[in-house]
Short mmCIF file of C-alpha atoms in Angstrom, two decimals:
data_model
loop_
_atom_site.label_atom_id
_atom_site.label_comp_id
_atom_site.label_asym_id
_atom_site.label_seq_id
_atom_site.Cartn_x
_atom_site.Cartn_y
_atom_site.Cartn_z
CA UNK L 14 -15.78 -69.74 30.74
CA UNK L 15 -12.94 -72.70 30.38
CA UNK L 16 -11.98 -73.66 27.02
CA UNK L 17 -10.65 -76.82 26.22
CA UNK L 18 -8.84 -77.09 22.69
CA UNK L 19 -9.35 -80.67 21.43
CA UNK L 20 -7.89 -79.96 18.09
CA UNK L 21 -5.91 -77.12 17.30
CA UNK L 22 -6.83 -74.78 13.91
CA UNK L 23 -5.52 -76.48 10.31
CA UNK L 24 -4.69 -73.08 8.48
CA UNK L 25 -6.68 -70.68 6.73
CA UNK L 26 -7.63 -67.35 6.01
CA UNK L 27 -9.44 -64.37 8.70
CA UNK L 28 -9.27 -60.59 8.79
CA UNK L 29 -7.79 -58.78 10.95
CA UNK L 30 -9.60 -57.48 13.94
CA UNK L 31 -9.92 -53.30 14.26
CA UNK L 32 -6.63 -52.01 16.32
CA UNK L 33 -7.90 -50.61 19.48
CA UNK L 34 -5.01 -48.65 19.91
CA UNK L 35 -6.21 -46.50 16.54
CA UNK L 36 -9.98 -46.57 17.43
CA UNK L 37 -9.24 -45.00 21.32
CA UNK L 38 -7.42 -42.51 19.67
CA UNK L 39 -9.67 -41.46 16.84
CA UNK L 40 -12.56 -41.33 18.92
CA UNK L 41 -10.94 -39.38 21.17
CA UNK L 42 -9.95 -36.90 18.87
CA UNK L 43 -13.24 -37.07 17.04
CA UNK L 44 -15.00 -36.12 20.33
CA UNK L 45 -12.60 -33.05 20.98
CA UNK L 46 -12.78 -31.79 17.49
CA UNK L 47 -14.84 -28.79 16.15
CA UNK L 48 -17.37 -30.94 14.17
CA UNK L 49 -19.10 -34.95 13.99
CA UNK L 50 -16.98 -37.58 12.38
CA UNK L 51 -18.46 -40.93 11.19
CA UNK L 52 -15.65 -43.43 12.36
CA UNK L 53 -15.38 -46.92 10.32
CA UNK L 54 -14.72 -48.99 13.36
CA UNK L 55 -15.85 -52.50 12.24
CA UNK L 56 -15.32 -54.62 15.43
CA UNK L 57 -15.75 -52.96 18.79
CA UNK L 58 -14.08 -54.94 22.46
CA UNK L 59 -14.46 -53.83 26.15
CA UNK L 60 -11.46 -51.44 25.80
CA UNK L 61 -13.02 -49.90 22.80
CA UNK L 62 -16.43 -49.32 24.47
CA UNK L 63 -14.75 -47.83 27.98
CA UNK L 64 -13.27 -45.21 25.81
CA UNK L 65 -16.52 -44.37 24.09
CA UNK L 66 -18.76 -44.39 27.70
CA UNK L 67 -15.92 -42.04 29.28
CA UNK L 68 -16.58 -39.40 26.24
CA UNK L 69 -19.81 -40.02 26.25
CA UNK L 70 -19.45 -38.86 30.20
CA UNK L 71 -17.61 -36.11 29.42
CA UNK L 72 -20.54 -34.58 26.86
CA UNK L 73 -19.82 -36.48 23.51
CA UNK L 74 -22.43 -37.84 21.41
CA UNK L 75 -21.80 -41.30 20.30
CA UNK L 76 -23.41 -43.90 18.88
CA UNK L 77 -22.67 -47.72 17.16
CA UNK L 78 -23.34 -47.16 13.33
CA UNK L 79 -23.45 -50.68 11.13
CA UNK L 80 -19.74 -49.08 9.74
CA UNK L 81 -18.41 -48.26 13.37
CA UNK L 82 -19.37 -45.09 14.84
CA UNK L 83 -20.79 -41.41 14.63
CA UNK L 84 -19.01 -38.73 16.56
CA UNK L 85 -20.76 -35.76 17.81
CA UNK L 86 -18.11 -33.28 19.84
CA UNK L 87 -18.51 -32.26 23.06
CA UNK L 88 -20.30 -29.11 23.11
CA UNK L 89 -20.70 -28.54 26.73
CA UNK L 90 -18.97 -30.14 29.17
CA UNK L 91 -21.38 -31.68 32.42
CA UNK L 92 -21.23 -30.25 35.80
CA UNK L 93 -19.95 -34.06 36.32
CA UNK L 94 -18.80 -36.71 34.72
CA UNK L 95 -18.60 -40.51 35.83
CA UNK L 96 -16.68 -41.88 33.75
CA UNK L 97 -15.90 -45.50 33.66
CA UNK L 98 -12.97 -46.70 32.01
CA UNK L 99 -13.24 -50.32 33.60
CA UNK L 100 -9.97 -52.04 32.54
CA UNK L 101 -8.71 -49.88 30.09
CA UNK L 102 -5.38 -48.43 31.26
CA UNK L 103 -5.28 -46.44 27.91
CA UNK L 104 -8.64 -45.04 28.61
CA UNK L 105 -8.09 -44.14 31.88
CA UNK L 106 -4.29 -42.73 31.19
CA UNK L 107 -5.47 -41.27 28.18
CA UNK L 108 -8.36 -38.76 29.45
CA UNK L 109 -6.66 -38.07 32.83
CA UNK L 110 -4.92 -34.84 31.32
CA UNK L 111 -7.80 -34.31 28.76
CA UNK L 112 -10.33 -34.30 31.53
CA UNK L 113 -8.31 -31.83 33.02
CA UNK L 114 -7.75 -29.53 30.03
CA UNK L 115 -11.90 -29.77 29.58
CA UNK L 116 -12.04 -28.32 33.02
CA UNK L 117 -14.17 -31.19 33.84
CA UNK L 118 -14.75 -32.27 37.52
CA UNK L 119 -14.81 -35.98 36.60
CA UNK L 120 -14.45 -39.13 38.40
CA UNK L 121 -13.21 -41.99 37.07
CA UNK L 122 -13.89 -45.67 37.82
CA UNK L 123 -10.61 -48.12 36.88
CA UNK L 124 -11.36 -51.50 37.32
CA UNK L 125 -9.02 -54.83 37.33
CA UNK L 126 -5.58 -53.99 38.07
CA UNK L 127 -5.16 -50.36 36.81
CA UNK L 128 -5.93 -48.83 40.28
CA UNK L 129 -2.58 -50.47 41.25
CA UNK L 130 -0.78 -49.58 38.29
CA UNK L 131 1.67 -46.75 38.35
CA UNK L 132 0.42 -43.50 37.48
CA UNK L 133 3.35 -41.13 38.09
CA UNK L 134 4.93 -39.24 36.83
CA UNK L 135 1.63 -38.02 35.04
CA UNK L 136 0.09 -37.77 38.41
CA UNK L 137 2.96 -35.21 39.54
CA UNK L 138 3.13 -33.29 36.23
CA UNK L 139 -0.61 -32.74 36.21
CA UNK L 140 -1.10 -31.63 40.33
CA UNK L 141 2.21 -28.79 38.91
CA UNK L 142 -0.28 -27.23 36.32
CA UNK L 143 -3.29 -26.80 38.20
CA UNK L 144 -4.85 -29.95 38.15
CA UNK L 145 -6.54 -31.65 41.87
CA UNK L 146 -6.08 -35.30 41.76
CA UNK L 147 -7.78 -37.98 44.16
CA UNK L 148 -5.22 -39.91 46.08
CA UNK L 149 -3.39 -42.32 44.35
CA UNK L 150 -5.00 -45.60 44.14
CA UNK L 151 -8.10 -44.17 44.58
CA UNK L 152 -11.88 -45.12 43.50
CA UNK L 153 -13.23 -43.45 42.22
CA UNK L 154 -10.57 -41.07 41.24
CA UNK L 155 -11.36 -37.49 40.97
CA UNK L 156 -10.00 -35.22 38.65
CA UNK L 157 -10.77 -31.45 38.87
CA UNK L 158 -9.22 -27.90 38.15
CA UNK L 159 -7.85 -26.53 35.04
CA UNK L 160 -4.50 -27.61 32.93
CA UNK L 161 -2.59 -24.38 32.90
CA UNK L 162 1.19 -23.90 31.59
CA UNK L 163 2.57 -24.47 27.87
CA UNK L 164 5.82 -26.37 29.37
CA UNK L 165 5.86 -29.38 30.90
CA UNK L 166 8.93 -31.94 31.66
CA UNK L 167 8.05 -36.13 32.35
CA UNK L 168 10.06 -38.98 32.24
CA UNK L 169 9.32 -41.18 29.24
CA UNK L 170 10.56 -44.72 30.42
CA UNK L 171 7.28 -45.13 32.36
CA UNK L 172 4.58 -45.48 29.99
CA UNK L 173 3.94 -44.29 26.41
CA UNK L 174 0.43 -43.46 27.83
CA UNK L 175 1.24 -40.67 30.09
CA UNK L 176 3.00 -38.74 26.73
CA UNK L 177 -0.21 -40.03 24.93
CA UNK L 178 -2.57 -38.26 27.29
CA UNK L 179 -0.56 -34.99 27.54
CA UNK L 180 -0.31 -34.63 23.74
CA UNK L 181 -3.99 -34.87 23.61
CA UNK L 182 -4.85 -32.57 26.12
CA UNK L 183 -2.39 -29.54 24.92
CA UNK L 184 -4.92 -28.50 21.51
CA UNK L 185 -7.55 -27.56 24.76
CA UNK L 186 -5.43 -25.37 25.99
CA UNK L 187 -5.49 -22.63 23.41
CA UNK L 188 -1.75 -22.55 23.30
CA UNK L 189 1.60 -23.28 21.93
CA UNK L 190 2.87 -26.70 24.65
CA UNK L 191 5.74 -28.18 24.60
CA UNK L 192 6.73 -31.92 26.44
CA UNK L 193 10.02 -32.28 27.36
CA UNK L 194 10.97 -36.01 28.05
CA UNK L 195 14.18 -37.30 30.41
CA UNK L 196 15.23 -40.99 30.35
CA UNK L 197 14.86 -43.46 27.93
CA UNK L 198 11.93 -43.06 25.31
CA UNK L 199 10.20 -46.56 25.29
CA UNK L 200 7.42 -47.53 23.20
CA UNK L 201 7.75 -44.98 21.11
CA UNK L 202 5.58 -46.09 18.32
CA UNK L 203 2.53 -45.42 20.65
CA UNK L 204 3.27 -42.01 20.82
CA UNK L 205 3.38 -42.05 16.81
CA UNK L 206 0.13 -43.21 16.24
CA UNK L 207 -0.98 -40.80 18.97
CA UNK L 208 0.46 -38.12 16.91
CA UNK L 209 -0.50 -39.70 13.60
CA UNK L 210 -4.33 -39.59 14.82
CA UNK L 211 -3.92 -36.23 15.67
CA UNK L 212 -2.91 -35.12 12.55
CA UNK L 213 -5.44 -36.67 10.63
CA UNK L 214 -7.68 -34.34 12.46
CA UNK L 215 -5.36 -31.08 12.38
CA UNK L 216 -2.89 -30.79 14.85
CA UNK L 217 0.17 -32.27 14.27
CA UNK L 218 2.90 -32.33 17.09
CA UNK L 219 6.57 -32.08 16.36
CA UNK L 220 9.11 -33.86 17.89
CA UNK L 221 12.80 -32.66 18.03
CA UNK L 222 15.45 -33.45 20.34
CA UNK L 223 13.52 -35.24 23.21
CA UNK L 224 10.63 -32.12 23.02
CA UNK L 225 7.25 -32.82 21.72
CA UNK L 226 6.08 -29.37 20.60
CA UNK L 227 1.78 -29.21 19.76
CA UNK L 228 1.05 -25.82 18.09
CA UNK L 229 -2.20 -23.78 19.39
CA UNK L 230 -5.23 -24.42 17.46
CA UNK L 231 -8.08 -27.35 18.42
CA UNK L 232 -9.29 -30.52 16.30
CA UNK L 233 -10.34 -30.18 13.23
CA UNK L 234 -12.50 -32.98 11.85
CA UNK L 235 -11.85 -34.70 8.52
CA UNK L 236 -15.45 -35.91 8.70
CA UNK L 237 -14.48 -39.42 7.94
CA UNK L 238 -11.95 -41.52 9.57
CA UNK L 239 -10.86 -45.27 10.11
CA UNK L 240 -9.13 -47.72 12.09
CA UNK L 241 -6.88 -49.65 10.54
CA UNK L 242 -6.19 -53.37 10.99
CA UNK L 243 -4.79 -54.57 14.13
CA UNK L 244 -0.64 -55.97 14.11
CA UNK L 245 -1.20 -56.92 17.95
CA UNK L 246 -4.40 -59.41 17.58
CA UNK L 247 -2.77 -60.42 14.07
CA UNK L 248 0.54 -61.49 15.06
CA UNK L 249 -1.24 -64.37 17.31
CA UNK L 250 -2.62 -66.05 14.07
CA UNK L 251 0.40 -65.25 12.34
CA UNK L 252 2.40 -67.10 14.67
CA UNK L 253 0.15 -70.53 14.54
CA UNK L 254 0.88 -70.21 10.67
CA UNK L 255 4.55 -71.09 11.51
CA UNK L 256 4.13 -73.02 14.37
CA UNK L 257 1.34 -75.24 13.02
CA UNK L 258 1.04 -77.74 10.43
CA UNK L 259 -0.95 -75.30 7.30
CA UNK L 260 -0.30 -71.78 5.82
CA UNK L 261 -2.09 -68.70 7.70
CA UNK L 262 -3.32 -65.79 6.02
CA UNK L 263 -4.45 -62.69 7.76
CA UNK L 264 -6.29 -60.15 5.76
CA UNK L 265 -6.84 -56.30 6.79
CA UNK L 266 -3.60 -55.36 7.17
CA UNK L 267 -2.00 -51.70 6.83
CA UNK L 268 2.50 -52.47 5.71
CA UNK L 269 2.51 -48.91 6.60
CA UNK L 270 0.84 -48.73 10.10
CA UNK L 271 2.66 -46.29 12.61
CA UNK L 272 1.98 -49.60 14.91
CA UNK L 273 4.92 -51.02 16.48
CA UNK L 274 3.85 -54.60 16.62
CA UNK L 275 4.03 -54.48 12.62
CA UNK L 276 7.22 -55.75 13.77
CA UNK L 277 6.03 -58.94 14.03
CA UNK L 278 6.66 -60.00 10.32
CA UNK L 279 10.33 -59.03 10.24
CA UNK L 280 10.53 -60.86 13.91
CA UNK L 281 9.48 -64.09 12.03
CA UNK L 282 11.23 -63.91 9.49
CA UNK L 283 14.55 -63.65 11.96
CA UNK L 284 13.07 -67.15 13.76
CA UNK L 285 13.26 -68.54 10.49
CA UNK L 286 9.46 -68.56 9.66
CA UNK L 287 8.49 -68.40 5.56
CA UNK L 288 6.85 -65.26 5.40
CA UNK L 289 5.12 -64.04 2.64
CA UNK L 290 3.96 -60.13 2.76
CA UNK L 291 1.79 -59.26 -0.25
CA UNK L 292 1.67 -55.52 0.92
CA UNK L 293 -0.82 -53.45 -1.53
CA UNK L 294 -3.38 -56.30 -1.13
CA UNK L 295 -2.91 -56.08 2.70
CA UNK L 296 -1.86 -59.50 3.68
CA UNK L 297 0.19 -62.00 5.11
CA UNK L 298 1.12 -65.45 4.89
CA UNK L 299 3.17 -67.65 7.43
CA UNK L 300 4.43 -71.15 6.52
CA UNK L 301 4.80 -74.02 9.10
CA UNK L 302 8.62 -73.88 9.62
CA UNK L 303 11.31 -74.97 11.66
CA UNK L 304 12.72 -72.06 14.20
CA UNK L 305 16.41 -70.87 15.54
CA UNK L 306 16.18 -68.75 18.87
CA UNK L 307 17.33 -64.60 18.20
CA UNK L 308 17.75 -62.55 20.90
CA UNK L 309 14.30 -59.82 21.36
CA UNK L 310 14.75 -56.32 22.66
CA UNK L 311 10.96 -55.85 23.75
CA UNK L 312 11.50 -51.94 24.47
CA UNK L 313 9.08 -50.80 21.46
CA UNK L 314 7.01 -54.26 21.23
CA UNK L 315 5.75 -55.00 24.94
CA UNK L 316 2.35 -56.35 23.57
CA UNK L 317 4.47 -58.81 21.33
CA UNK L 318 6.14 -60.49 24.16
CA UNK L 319 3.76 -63.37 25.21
CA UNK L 320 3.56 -64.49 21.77
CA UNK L 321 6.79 -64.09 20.73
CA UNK L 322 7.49 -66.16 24.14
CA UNK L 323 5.78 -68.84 22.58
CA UNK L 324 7.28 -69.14 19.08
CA UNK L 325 11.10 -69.37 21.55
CA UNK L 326 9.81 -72.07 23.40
CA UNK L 327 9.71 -74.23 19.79
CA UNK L 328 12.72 -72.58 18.35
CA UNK L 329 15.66 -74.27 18.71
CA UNK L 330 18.18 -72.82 21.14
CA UNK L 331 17.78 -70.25 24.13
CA UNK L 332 15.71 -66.92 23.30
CA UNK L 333 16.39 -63.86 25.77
CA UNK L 334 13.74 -60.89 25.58
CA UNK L 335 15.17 -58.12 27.49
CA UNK L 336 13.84 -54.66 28.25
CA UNK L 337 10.52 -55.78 29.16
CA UNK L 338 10.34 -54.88 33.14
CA UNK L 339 6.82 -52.67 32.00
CA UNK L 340 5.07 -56.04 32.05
CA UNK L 341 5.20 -56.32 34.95
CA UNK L 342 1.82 -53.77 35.30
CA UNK L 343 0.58 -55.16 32.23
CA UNK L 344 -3.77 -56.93 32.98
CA UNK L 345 -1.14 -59.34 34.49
CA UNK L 346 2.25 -59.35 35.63
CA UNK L 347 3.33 -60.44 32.12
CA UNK L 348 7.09 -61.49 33.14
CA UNK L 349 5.15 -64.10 35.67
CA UNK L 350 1.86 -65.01 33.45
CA UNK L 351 4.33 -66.11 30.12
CA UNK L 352 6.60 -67.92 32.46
CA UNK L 353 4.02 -69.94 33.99
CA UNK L 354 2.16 -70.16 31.02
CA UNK L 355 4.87 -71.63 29.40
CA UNK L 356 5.38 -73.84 32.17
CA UNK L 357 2.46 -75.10 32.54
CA UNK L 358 2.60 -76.59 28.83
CA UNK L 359 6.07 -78.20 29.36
CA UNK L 360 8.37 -75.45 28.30
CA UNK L 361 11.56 -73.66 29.73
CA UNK L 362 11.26 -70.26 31.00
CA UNK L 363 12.71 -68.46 33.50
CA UNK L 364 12.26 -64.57 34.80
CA UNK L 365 15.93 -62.91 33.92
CA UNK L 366 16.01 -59.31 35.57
CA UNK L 367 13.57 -57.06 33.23
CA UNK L 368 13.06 -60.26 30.58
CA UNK L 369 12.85 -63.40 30.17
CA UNK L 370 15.09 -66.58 29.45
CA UNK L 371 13.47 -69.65 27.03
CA UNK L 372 14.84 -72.30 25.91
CA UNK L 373 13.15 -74.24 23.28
CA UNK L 374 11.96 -77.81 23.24
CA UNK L 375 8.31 -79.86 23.43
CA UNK L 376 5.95 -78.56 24.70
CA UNK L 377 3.32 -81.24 25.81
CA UNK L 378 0.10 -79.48 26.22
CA UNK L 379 -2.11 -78.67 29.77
CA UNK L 380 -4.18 -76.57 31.84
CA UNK L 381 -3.21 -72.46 31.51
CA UNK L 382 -4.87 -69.62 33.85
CA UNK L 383 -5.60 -66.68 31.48
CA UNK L 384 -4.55 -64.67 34.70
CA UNK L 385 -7.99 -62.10 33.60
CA UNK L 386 -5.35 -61.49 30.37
CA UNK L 387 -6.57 -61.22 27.19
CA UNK L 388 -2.86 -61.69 25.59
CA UNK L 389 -2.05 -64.58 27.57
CA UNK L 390 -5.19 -66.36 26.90
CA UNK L 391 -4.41 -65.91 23.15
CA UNK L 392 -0.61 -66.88 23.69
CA UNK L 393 -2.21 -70.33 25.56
CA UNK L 394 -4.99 -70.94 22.70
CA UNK L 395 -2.15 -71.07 19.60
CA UNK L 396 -0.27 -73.08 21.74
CA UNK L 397 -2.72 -76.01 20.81
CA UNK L 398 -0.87 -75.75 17.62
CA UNK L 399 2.51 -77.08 18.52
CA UNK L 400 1.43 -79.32 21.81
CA UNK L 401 1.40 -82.65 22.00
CA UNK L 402 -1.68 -83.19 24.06
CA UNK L 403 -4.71 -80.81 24.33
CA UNK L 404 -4.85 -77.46 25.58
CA UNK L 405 -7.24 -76.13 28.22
CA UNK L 406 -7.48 -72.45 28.72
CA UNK L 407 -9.55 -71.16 31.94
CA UNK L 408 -11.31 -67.93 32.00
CA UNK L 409 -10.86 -68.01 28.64
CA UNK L 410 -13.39 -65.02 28.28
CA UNK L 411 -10.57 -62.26 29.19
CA UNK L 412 -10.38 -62.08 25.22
CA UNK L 413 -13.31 -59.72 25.43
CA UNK L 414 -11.30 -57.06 26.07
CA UNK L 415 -9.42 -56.45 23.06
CA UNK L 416 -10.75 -59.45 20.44
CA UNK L 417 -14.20 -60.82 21.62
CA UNK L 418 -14.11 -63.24 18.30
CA UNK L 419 -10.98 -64.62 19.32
CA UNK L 420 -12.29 -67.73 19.65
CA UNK L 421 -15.03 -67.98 16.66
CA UNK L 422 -12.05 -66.80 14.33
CA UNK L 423 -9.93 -69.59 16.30
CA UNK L 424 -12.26 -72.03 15.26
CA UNK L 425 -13.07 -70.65 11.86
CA UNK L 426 -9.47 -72.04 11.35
CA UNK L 427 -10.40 -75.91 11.69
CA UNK L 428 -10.14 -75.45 15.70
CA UNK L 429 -12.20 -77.65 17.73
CA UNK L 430 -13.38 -76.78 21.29
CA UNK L 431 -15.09 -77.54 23.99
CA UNK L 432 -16.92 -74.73 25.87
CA UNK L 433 -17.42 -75.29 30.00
CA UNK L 434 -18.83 -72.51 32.34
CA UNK L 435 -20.65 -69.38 31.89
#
């Protein structure tokens, strides 16, 4: 499906859509816990529903409520498991170690690019505590064995994931674990809503000079959880608020979310953007307003990147975003997908080492590839708000995977498109 943007959104007022990032990890730990959960979940995307299908695999109960979803925990786990985690890197990263700690002999089937994407040093750490592990690369990729050890030593400046999956695997184990991390700890506020969700159902992990330390004892379930609001999905709509020509409002919204893309308000702000943050009500407001380039260290905000890439090419000045090399095995290569994204609307940007150089200016409108990226076909569709001519986006339908009403909230804004294709 090709989109093509004939008038870009006017302003308004949408909720946000459910974080992703919070519903994989609650239903994870609502499927490993001792009793059911009902899960408010109000909006559900591919990502979502791989996570659900690979529990489901691995012996959980689970099915769509009109609130979200009801969690039964896995009882037994199957002789096998397919599991089919499609696209979902955090899916597949994510149950990797807790498939192991089951004692499951599962299979997994990664879709897309995440066959390709790194998956040491988790693959290493796991084969040194008595886990067997398919070849790299492969599909399906077979995991089978037991997780044995309490201590365990990764580098952390690979992916957030990797800790992620470890932390949730260690409560199976019937034992004291500790993590020790080496290197530099990026994306940290993943790990903190990891470790936030698993506190909410009874295990909390400690960290203390570079050691992540999960005390025995399994899941306990509160009986009712919820995802929050999502800071990733929002921050697109926030940004056509200032680089529009009305107010936007997004609705939904948690001030005190463990998410690092929260971010996104203070990062405005610094661009110059009139920001107004009524935080008990749970909303935000951004103003049409004239930007000044900042320098962006993306370490802790990766999924921020092609968005804030967008708001540089309008400010005035050069933007550099540094620390952002993990893009690179992002859906797309990110680095490449903003630049000629960017590009391909009239901007200035250029690939600098592990960032990226913009300088801002016009940008005229055109044709933009999603590149099968669900971030980058949301960076292309606000664009529409600050072009000059009309925006097309193709395969405009990799918004599935994390915001499938992208575009009927996009037009609930005073947008106007044209839809081509299947």
């Amino acid at each position: 499906m090709d989109i093509c943007i004939k008038k870009p959104p006017t302003g308004g007022v949408l909720r946000a859509v459910t974080s992703k990032s919070a519903a994989h990890r609650l239903l994870i730990c609502a499927a490993l816990s001792e009793g059911a959960t009902e899960l408010v979940c109000t909006d559900t995307s591919e990502d979502i529903e791989a996570t659900a299908d690979c529990l489901r695999a691995l012996g959980a109960t689970i099915t769509r409520t009109a609130a979200g979803f009801s969690v039964s925990p896995i009882r037994k786990v199957p002789k096998r498991a397919d599991c089919y985690s499609r696209e979902s890197g955090a899916t597949f990263r994510f149950l990797l170690p807790v498939a192991a700690a089951l004692g499951a002999a599962a299979r997994f089937y990664p879709t897309g690019r995440i066959p390709a994407r790194p998956l040491s040093p988790l693959y290493e750490v796991l084969c040194a505590h008595g886990v067997s592990l398919s070849e790299k690369g492969s599909v399906p990729f077979s995991v089978s064995g037991r997780l044995t050890g309490a201590d365990f030593t990764m580098a952390a400046d690979v992916s957030s994931q990797f800790i992620s999956g470890l932390l949730f695997a260690f409560p199976l184990t019937g034992r004291e674990c500790r993590l020790h991390l080496t290197g530099r700890f990026e994306s940290r506020s993943y790990v903190d809503m990891t470790a936030g969700a698993m506190a909410a159902f009874g295990v909390s992990p400690v960290f203390r000079e570079d050691t992540y330390t999960v005390p025995a004892g399994g899941y306990r379930s509160p009986g009712r959880a919820a995802a929050e609001g999502d800071w990733s999905n929002a921050a697109f709509f926030l940004a056509a608020g200032a680089l529009g020509k009305q107010p936007v409002t997004v609705t939904g919204l948690d001030f005190s979310s463990l998410q690092g893309d929260k971010a996104i308000v203070e990062l405005l702000r610094q661009f110059g953007a009139k920001v107004e943050a009524r935080e008990e009500a749970g909303e935000c407001t951004v103003y049409p307003s004239d930007l000044t380039a900042i320098p962006i260290n993306a370490e802790n905000i990766p999924d921020l990147v092609p968005i804030l890439s967008l708001l540089a090419s309008r400010a005035r000045g050069e933007t550099r975003i540094t620390h952002a090399g993990r893009l690179r095995f992002k859906e797309s290569d990110r680095l490449l997908t903003v630049q000629k994204t960017l590009r391909a609307l009239g901007g200035t940007a250029e690939i600098t080492g592990d960032g990226l150089r913009i300088v801002g200016g016009r940008l005229s409108g055109g044709v933009c590839d999603s590149f099968n990226d669900h971030r980058i076909a949301m960076t292309a569709a606000v664009a529409a708000c600050c072009c000059e001519g009309e925006v097309t986006v193709t395969d405009a339908g990799a918004v599935k995977k994390s915001y499938p009403r992208f575009w009927e909230d996009f037009s609930s804004l005073g947008a106007q498109i044209v839809r081509t294709g299947a």
